[in-house]
Coordinates of C-alpha atoms in Angstrom, one line a residue:
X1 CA 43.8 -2.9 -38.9
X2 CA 44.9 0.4 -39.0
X3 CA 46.9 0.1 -42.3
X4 CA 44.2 -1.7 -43.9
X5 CA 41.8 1.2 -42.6
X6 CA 44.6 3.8 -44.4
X7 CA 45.8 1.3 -47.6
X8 CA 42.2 0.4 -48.6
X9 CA 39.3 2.3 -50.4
X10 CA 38.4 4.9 -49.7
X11 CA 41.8 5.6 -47.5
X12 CA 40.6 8.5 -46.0
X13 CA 44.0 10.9 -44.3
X14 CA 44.0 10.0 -40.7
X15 CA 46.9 11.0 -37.8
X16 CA 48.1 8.6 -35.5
X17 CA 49.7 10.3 -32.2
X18 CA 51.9 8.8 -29.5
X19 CA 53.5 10.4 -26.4
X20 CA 56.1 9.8 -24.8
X21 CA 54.3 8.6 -21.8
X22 CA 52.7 5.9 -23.6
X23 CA 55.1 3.6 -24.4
X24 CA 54.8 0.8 -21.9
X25 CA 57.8 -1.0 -23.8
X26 CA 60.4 0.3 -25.8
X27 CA 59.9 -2.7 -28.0
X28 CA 56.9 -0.4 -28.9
X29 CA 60.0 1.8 -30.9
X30 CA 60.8 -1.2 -33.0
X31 CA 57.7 -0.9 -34.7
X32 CA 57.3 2.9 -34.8
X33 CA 61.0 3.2 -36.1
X34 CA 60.1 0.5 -39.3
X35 CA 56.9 2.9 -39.8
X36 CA 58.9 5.9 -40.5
X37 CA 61.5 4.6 -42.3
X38 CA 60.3 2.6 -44.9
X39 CA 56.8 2.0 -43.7
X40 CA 56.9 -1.5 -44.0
X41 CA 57.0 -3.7 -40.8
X42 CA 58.1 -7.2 -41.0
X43 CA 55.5 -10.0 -40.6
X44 CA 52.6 -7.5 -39.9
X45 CA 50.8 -9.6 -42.5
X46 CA 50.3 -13.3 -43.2
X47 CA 50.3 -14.7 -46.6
X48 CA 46.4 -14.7 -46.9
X49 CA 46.1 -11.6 -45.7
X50 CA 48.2 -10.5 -48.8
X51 CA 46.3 -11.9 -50.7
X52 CA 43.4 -9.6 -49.4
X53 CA 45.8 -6.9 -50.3
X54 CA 46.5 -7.6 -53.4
X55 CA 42.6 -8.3 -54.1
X56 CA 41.7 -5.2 -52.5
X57 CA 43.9 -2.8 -54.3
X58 CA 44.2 -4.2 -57.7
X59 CA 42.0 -2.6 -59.9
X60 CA 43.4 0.8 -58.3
X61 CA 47.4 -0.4 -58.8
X62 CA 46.4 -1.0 -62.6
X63 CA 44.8 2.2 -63.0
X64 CA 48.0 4.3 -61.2
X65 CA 49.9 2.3 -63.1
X66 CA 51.8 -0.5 -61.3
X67 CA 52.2 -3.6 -62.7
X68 CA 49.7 -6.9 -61.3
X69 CA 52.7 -8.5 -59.2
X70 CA 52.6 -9.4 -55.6
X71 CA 55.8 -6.7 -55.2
X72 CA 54.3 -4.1 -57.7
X73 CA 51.0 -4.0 -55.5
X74 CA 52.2 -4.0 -52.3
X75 CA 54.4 -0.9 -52.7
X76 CA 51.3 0.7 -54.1
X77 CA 49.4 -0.1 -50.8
X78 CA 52.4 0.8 -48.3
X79 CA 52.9 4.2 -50.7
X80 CA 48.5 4.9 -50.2
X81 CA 49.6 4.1 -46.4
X82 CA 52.5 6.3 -46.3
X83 CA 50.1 9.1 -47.9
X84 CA 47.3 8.8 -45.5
X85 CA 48.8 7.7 -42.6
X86 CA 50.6 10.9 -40.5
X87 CA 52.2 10.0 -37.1
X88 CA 52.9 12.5 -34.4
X89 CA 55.1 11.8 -31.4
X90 CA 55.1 13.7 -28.6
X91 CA 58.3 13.4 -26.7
X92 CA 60.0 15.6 -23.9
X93 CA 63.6 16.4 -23.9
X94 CA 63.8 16.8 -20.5
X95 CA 66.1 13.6 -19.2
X96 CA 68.0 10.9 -20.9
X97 CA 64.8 9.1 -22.3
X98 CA 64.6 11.2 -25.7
X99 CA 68.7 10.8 -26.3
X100 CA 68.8 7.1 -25.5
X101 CA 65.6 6.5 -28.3
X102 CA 67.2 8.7 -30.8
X103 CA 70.5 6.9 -30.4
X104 CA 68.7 3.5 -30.8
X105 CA 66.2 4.4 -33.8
X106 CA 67.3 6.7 -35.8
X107 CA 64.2 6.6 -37.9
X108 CA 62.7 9.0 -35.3
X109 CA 65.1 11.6 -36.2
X110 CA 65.9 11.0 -39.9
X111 CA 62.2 10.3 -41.1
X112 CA 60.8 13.3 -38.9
X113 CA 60.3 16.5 -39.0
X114 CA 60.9 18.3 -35.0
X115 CA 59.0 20.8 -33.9
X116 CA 60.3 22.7 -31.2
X117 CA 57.6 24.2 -28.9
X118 CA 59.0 27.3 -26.9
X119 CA 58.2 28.4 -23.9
X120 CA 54.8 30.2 -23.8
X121 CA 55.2 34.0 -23.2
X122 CA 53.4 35.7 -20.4
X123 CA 50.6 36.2 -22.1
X124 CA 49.8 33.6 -23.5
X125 CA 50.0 32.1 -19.8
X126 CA 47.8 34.8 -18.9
X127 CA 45.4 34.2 -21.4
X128 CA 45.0 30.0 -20.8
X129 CA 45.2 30.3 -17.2
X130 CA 42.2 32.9 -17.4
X131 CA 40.4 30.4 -20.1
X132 CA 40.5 27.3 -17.6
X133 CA 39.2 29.3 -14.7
X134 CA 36.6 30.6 -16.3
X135 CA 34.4 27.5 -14.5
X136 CA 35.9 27.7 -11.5
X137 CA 33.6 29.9 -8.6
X138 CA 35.5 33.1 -7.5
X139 CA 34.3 36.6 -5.9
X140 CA 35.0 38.5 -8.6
X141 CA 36.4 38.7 -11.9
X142 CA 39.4 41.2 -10.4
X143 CA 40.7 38.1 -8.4
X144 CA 39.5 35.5 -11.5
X145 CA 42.4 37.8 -13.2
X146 CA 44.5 38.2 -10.3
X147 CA 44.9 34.4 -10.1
X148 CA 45.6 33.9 -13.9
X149 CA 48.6 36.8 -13.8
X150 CA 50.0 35.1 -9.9
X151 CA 49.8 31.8 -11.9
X152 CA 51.4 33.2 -15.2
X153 CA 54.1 35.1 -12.4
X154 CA 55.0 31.5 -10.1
X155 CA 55.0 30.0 -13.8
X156 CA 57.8 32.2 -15.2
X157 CA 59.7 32.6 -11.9
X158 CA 60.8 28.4 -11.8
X159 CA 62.8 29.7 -14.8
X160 CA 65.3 31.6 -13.2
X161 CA 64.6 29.3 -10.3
X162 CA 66.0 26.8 -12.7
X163 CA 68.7 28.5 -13.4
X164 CA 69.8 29.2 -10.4
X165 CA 69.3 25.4 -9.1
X166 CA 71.7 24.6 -12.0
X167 CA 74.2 26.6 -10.9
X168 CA 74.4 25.1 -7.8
X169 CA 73.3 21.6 -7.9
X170 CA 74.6 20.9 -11.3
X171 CA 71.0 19.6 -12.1
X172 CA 68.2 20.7 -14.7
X173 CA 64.9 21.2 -13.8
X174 CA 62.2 21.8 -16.6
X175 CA 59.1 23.7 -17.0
X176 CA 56.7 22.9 -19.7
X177 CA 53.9 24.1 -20.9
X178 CA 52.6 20.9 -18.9
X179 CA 53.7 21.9 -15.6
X180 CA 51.0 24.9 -16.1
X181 CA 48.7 23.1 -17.0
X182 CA 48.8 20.5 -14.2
X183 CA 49.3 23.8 -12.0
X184 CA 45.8 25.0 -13.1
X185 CA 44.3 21.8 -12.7
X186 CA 46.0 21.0 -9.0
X187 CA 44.2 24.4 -8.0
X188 CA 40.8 23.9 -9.1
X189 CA 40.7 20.5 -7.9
X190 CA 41.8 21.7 -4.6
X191 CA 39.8 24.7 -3.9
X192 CA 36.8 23.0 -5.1
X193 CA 37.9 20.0 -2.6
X194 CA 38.6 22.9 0.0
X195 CA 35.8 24.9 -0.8
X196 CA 33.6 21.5 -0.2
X197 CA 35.2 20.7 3.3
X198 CA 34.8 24.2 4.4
X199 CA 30.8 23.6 3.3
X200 CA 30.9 20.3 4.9
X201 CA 31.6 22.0 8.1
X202 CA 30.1 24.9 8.0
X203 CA 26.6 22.6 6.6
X204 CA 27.7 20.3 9.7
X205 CA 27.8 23.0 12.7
X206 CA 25.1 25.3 11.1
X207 CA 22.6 22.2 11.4
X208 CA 23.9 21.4 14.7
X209 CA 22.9 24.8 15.7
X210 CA 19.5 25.1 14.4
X211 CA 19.3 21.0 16.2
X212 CA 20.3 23.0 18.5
X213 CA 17.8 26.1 18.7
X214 CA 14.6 23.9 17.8
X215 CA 15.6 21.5 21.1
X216 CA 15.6 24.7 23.2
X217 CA 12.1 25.7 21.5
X218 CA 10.8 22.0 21.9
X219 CA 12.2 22.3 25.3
X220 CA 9.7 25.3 26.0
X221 CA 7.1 23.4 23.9
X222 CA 7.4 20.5 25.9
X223 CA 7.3 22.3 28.8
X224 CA 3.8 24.0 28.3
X225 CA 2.5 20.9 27.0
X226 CA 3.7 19.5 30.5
X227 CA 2.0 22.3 32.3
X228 CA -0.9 21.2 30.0
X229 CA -1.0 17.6 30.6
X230 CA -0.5 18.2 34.6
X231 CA -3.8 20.2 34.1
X232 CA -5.9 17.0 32.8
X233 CA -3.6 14.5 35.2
X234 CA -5.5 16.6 37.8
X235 CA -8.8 17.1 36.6
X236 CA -9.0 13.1 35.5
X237 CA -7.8 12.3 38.8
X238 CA -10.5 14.5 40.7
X239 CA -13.2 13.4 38.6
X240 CA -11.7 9.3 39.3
X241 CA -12.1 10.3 42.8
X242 CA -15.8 11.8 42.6
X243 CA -16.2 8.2 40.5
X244 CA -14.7 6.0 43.2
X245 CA -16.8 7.3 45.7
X246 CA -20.4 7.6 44.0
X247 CA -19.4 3.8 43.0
X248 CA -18.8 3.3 46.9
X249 CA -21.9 4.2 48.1
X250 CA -23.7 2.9 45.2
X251 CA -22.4 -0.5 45.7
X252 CA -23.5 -0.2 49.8
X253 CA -27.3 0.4 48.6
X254 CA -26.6 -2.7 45.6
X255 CA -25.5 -4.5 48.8
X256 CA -28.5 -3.3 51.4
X257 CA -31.3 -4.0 48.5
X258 CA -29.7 -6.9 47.9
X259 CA -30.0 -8.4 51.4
X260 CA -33.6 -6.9 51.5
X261 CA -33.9 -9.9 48.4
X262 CA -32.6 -12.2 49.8
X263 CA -34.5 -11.7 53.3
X264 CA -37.9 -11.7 50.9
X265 CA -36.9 -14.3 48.8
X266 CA -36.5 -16.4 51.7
X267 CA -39.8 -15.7 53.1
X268 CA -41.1 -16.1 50.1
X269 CA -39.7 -19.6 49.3
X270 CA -41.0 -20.6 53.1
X271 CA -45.0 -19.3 51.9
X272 CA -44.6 -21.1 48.9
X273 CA -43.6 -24.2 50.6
X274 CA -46.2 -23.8 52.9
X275 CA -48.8 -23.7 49.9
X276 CA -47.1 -26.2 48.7
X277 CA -48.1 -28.4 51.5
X278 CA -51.5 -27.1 52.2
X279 CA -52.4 -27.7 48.3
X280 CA -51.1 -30.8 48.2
X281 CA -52.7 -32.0 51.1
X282 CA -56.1 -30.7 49.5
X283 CA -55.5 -32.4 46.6
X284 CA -55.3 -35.4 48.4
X285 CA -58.7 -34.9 50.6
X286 CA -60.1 -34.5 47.0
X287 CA -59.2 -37.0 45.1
X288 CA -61.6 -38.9 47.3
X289 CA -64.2 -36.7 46.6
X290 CA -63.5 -37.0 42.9
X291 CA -64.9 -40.2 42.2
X292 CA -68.0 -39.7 44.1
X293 CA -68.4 -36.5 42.0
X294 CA -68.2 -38.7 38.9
X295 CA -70.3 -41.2 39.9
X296 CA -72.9 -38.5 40.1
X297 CA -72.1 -37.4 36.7
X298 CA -72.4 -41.3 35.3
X299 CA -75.5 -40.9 37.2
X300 CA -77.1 -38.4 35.4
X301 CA -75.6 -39.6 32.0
X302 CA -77.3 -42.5 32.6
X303 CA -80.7 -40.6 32.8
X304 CA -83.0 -40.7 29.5
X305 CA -85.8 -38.6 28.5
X306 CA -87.6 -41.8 28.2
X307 CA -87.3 -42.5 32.0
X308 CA -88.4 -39.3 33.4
X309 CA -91.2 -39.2 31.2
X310 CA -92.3 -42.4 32.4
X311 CA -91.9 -41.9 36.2
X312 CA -93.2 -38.4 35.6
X313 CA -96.3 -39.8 34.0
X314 CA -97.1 -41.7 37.7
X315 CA -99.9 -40.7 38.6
X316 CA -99.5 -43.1 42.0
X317 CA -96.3 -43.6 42.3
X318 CA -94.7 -45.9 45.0
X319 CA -93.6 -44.4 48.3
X320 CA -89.6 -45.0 47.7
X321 CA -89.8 -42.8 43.7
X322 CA -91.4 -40.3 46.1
X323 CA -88.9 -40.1 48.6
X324 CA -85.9 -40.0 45.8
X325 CA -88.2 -37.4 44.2
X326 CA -88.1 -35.7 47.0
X327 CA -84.7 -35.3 47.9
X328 CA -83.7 -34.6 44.3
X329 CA -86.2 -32.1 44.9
X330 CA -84.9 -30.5 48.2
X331 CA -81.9 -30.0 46.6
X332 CA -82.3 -28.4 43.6
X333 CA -85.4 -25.9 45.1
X334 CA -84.6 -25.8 48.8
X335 CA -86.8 -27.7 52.0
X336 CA -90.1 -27.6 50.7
X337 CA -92.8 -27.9 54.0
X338 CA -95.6 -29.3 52.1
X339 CA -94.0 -31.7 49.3
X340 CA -96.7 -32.7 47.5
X341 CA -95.5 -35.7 44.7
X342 CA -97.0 -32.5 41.7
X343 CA -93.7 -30.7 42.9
X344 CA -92.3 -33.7 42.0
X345 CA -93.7 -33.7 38.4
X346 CA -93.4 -29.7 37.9
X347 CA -89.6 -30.5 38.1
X348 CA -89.5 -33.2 36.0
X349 CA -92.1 -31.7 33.5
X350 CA -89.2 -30.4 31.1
X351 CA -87.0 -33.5 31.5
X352 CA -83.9 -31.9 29.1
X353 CA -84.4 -28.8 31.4
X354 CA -83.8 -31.1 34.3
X355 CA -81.1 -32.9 32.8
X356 CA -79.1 -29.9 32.3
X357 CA -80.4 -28.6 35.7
X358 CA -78.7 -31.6 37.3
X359 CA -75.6 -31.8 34.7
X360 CA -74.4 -28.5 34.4
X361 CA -76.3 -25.9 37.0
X362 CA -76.3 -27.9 39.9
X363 CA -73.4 -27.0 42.4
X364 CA -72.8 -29.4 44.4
X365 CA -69.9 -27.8 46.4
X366 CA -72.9 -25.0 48.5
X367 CA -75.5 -27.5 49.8
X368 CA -76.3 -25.9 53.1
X369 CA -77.0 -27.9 56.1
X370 CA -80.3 -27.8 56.7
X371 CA -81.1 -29.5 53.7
X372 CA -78.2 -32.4 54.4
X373 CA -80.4 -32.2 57.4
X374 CA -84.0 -32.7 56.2
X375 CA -82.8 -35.1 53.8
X376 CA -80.4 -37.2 56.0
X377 CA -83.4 -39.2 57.7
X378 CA -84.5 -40.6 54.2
X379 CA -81.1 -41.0 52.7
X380 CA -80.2 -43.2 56.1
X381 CA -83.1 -45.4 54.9
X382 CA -81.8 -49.1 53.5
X383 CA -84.0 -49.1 50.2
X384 CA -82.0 -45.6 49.6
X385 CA -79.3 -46.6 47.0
X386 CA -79.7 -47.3 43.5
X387 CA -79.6 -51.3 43.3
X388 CA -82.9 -51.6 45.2
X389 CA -84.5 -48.5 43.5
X390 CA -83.7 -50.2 40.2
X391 CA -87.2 -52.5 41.2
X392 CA -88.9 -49.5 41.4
X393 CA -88.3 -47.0 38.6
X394 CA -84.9 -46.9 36.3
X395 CA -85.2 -43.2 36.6
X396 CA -85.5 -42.9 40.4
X397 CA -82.7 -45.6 40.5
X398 CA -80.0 -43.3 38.5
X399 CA -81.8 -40.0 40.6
X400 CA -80.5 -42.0 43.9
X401 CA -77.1 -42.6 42.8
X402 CA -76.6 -38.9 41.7
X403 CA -78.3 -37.7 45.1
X404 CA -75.8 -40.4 47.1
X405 CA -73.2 -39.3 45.3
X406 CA -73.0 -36.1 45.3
X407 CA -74.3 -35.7 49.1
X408 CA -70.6 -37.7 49.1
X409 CA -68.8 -35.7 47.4
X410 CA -70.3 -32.2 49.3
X411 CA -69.3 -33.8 53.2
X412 CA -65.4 -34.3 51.5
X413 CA -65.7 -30.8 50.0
X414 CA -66.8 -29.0 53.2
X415 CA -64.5 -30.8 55.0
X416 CA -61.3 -29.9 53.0
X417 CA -62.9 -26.3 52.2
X418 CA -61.0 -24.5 55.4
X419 CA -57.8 -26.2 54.1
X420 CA -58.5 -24.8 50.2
X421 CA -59.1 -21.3 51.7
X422 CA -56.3 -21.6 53.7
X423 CA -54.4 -23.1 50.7
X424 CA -55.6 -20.1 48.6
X425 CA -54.9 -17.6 51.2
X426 CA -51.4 -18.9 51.5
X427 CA -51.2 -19.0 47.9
X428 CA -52.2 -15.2 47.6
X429 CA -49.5 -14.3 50.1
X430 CA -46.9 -16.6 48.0
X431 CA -48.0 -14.2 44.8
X432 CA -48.0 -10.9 47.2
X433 CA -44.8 -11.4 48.5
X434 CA -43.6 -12.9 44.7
X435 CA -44.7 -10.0 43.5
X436 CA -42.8 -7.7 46.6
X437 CA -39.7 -9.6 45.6
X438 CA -40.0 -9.0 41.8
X439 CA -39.8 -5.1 42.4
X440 CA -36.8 -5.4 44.9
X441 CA -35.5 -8.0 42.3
X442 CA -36.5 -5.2 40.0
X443 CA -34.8 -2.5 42.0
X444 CA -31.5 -4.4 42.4
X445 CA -31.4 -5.3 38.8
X446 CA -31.7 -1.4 38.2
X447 CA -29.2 -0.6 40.8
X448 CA -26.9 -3.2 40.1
X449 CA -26.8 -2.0 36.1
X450 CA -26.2 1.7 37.5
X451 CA -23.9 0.3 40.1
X452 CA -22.1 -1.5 36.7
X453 CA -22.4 1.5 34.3
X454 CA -20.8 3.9 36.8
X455 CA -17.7 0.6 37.4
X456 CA -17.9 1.1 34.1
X457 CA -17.7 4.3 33.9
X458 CA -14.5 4.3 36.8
X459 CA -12.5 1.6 34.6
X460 CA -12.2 3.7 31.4
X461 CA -11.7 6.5 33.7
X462 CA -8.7 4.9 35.4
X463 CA -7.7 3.9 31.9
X464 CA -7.5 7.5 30.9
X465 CA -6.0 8.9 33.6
X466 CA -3.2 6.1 33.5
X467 CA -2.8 7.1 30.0
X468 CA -2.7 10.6 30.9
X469 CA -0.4 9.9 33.1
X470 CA 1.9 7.6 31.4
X471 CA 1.6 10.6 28.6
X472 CA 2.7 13.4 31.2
X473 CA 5.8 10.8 32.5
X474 CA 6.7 10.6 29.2
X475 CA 7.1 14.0 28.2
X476 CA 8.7 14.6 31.7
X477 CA 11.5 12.6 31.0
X478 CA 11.8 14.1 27.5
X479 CA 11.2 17.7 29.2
X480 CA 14.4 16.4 31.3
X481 CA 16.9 14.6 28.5
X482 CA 16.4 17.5 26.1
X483 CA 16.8 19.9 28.9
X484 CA 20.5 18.2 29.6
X485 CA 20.8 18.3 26.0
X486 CA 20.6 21.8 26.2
X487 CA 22.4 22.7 29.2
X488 CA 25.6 20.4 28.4
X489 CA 25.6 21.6 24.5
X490 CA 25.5 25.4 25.6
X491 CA 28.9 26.1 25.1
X492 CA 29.4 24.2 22.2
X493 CA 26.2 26.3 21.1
X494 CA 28.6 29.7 21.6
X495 CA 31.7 27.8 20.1
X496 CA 29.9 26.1 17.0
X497 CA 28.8 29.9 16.3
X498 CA 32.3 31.1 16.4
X499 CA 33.5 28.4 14.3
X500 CA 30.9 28.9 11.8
X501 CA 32.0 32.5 11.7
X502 CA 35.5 31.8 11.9
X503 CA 35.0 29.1 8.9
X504 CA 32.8 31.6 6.6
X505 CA 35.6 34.0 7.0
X506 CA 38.5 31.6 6.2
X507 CA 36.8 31.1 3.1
X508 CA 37.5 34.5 1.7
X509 CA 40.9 33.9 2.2
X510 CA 40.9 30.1 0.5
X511 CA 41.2 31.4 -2.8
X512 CA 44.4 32.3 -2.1
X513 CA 45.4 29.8 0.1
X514 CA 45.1 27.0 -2.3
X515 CA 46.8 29.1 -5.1
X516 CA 50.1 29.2 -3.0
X517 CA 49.6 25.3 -2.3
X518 CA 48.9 24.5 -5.5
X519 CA 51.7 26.6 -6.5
X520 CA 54.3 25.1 -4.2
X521 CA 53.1 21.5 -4.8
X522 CA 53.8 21.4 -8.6
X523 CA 56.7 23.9 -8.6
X524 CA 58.6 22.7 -5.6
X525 CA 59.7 18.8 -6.0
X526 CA 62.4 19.0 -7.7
X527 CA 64.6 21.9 -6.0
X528 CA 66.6 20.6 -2.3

């Protein structure tokens, strides 16, 4: 590749440079000695890459004027080579290495021109050594130049050092351009790697220090904030107590009112029971009273306008219509002394007056006794019931029944009357003491939800003041680590402070510290 970059249009001039250090295999020499002798190497080609060659280079050979034959166009390719390609070696004389090669290939001698490269002068030492630290990070530019002149010094020294060594040990040592170099390199790479462990450490103890210093002022934060939460530890705990003990007694009245309840519920329960009884029993007495009642009522449904009219109209009526009349009579107006049968037919004279009369105004629970009386003697009579008083007059048949009836039903109502009072007085006790009940109910219910409010109340207070106090444990016990911390790190605290001192000092002196390192390390190896 790179004689066909060189050999073929446009062949640009290139150099092709090889130290000493790169040859991996002296083999490598074979190749570099057939360069410079002749230029051609053998088999470097195969036959159709010749032919490339020869295709590519042509029309140039005719031009120059070589002949179109394989031999005619390759020389003018190796001689375009041989024009553009310009190889450098690099080689050390120091050692056997470069006598050995020389011996072997000649070509690197014959087909070469040598450059010798002397020593540089102080100078120029001066100068590059002052060039390469240029990046480097120094105090000032006096010690910047004091470096470059002690390295361009410890440079020129090795000579006579050399000398010396020869002398004595029979043995060359060599300094090359090189060794300053690698000098000047050695030293920047170890300042700058001393530099950085001196930072490290001083970055390392400087930050333990201010860990240090904001402990100590957490350490007095914590501590107020201690003094602070000790504060509301107390406060929640006075105010749980003060909780606890309006809860205590508001439970004992919950608990009194409570019992009061339950003493009037209990009496309560026993009145209603009572009533209970007594109703029921009246409702019993009545129910056979009922159907007299409505047997009355049939009665008087049974009654037609027709009928009164008719018995009404009687001008002689017989003696049995005037009896009936007369009791009907006596108990819708009262005991009449002189019942004359026209009293009969002034009541009957507006018959749907008196049917609604005996329907709906009648009340036939407040008959009073006398009447029962004055009417008894007829009402005991045989003819007095409504089959036999059919004969007589439909009207004064149907007037019987309802009279019979509801003299019935009055005798069952008076006599179960002191039982309905008493039911109904028993009942409005039941209500009165329901009613006593529902406000102590009422009153429990209220104490019982202030009685819950202020539990309540004591739970989230508890909950606080456990939190409160959990909080105040908590920063006890880091009051008390961080106060070990301090007190066990104190005198580490005065001897990180000296170190860091110590360390910002030593790096003054690093600068030239290193130099004599570096100095010794590339200068020293090879003298015993």
């Amino acid at each position: 590749k790179m004689y066909q970059r060189f050999g073929f249009p446009p062949a640009t001039p290139h150099s092709f440079i090889l130290t000493d250090s790169q040859i991996q295999d002296e083999k490598f020499l074979v190749f570099i000695n057939d360069l410079l002798s002749s230029g051609i190497i053998p088999d470097l080609f195969t036959k159709d890459e010749y032919e490339g060659i020869f295709n590519s280079v042509r029309n140039e050979a005719k031009a120059a004027g070589y002949a179109d034959t394989p031999d005619q166009l390759f020389e003018f390719f190796i001689d375009r080579v041989r024009r553009n390609l310009h190889v450098l070696l690099c080689f050390s004389p120091v050692g056997d290495a470069f006598r050995v090669r020389a011996r072997k290939f000649p070509g690197l001698i014959n087909a070469t021109t040598i450059d010798w490269f002397h020593p540089w002068p102080h100078d120029a030492l001066i100068d590059v050594a002052s060039r390469f630290l240029v990046d480097v990070e120094l105090p000032t530019e006096e010690v910047r130049n004091s470096i470059a002149l002690h390295m361009a010094h410890v440079h020129t020294s090795i000579d006579s050092a050399n000398t010396k060594f020869l002398q004595i040990e029979r043995k060359y040592n060599y300094t090359t351009p090189t060794s300053f170099l690698e000098l000047i390199d050695f030293y920047k790479k170890l300042l700058a790697q001393k530099n950085k462990n001196v930072d490290d450490q001083i970055t390392r103890l400087t930050t333990g220090l201010q860990t240090l210093l904001e402990t100590k002022e957490k350490v007095e934060g914590l501590q107020e904030e201690l003094n602070v939460k000790m504060v509301d530890v107390e406060a929640q705990r006075e105010e749980t107590n003060k909780l606890i003990e309006i809860v205590g007694k508001n439970s004992a009245i919950a608990e009194e009112e409570q019992a009061a309840a339950n003493v009037e519920e209990e009496k309560t329960v026993d009145l209603a029971s009572k009533a209970k009884n007594l109703q029921e029993e009246c409702d019993k007495e009545l129910e056979e009273a009922m159907p007299a009642f409505e047997r009355a009522k049939a009665a008087v449904d049974c009654l037609t306008l027709k009928s009164i009219q008719e018995l009404k109209s009687l001008k002689t009526p017989p003696d049995e219509c005037r009896e009936v009349c007369k009791v009907v009579a006596f108990l819708l107006k009262g005991i009449q002394k002189k019942y004359e049968w026209t009293d009969a037919q002034k009541m009957m004279r507006e018959p749907d007056k008196f049917l609604k009369t005996l329907k709906n105004d009648f009340v036939a629970e407040e008959i009073d006794d006398p009447i029962l009386t004055a009417i008894k003697p007829i009402m005991e009579k045989s003819w007095f019931n409504g089959k036999d008083m059919k004969k007589k007059s439909e009207a004064a048949s149907y007037m019987c029944e309802w009279a019979v009836n509801i003299i019935a039903y009055n005798t069952i109502y008076k006599k179960v009357k002191p039982l309905q009072d008493r039911s109904d007085e028993a009942k409005a006790e039941v209500e009165k003491s329901e009613a006593a009940l529902a406000i102590v109910k009422e009153r429990v219910r209220e104490i019982n939800e202030k009685v819950d409010g202020l539990k309540k109340e004591l739970m989230e207070a508890e909950e606080t003041k456990a939190r409160v106090e959990q909080e105040a444990q908590e920063c006890r016990d880091r009051l008390n680590i961080a106060e070990r911390l301090v007190e066990g790190l104190k005198d580490e605290n005065k001897r990180w402070g000296e170190n860091v001192a110590i360390l910002r000092e030593g790096r003054k002196t690093l600068v030239g510290d290193a130099l004599i390192s570096a100095a010794f390390v590339s200068y020293i190896g090879a003298f015993s």
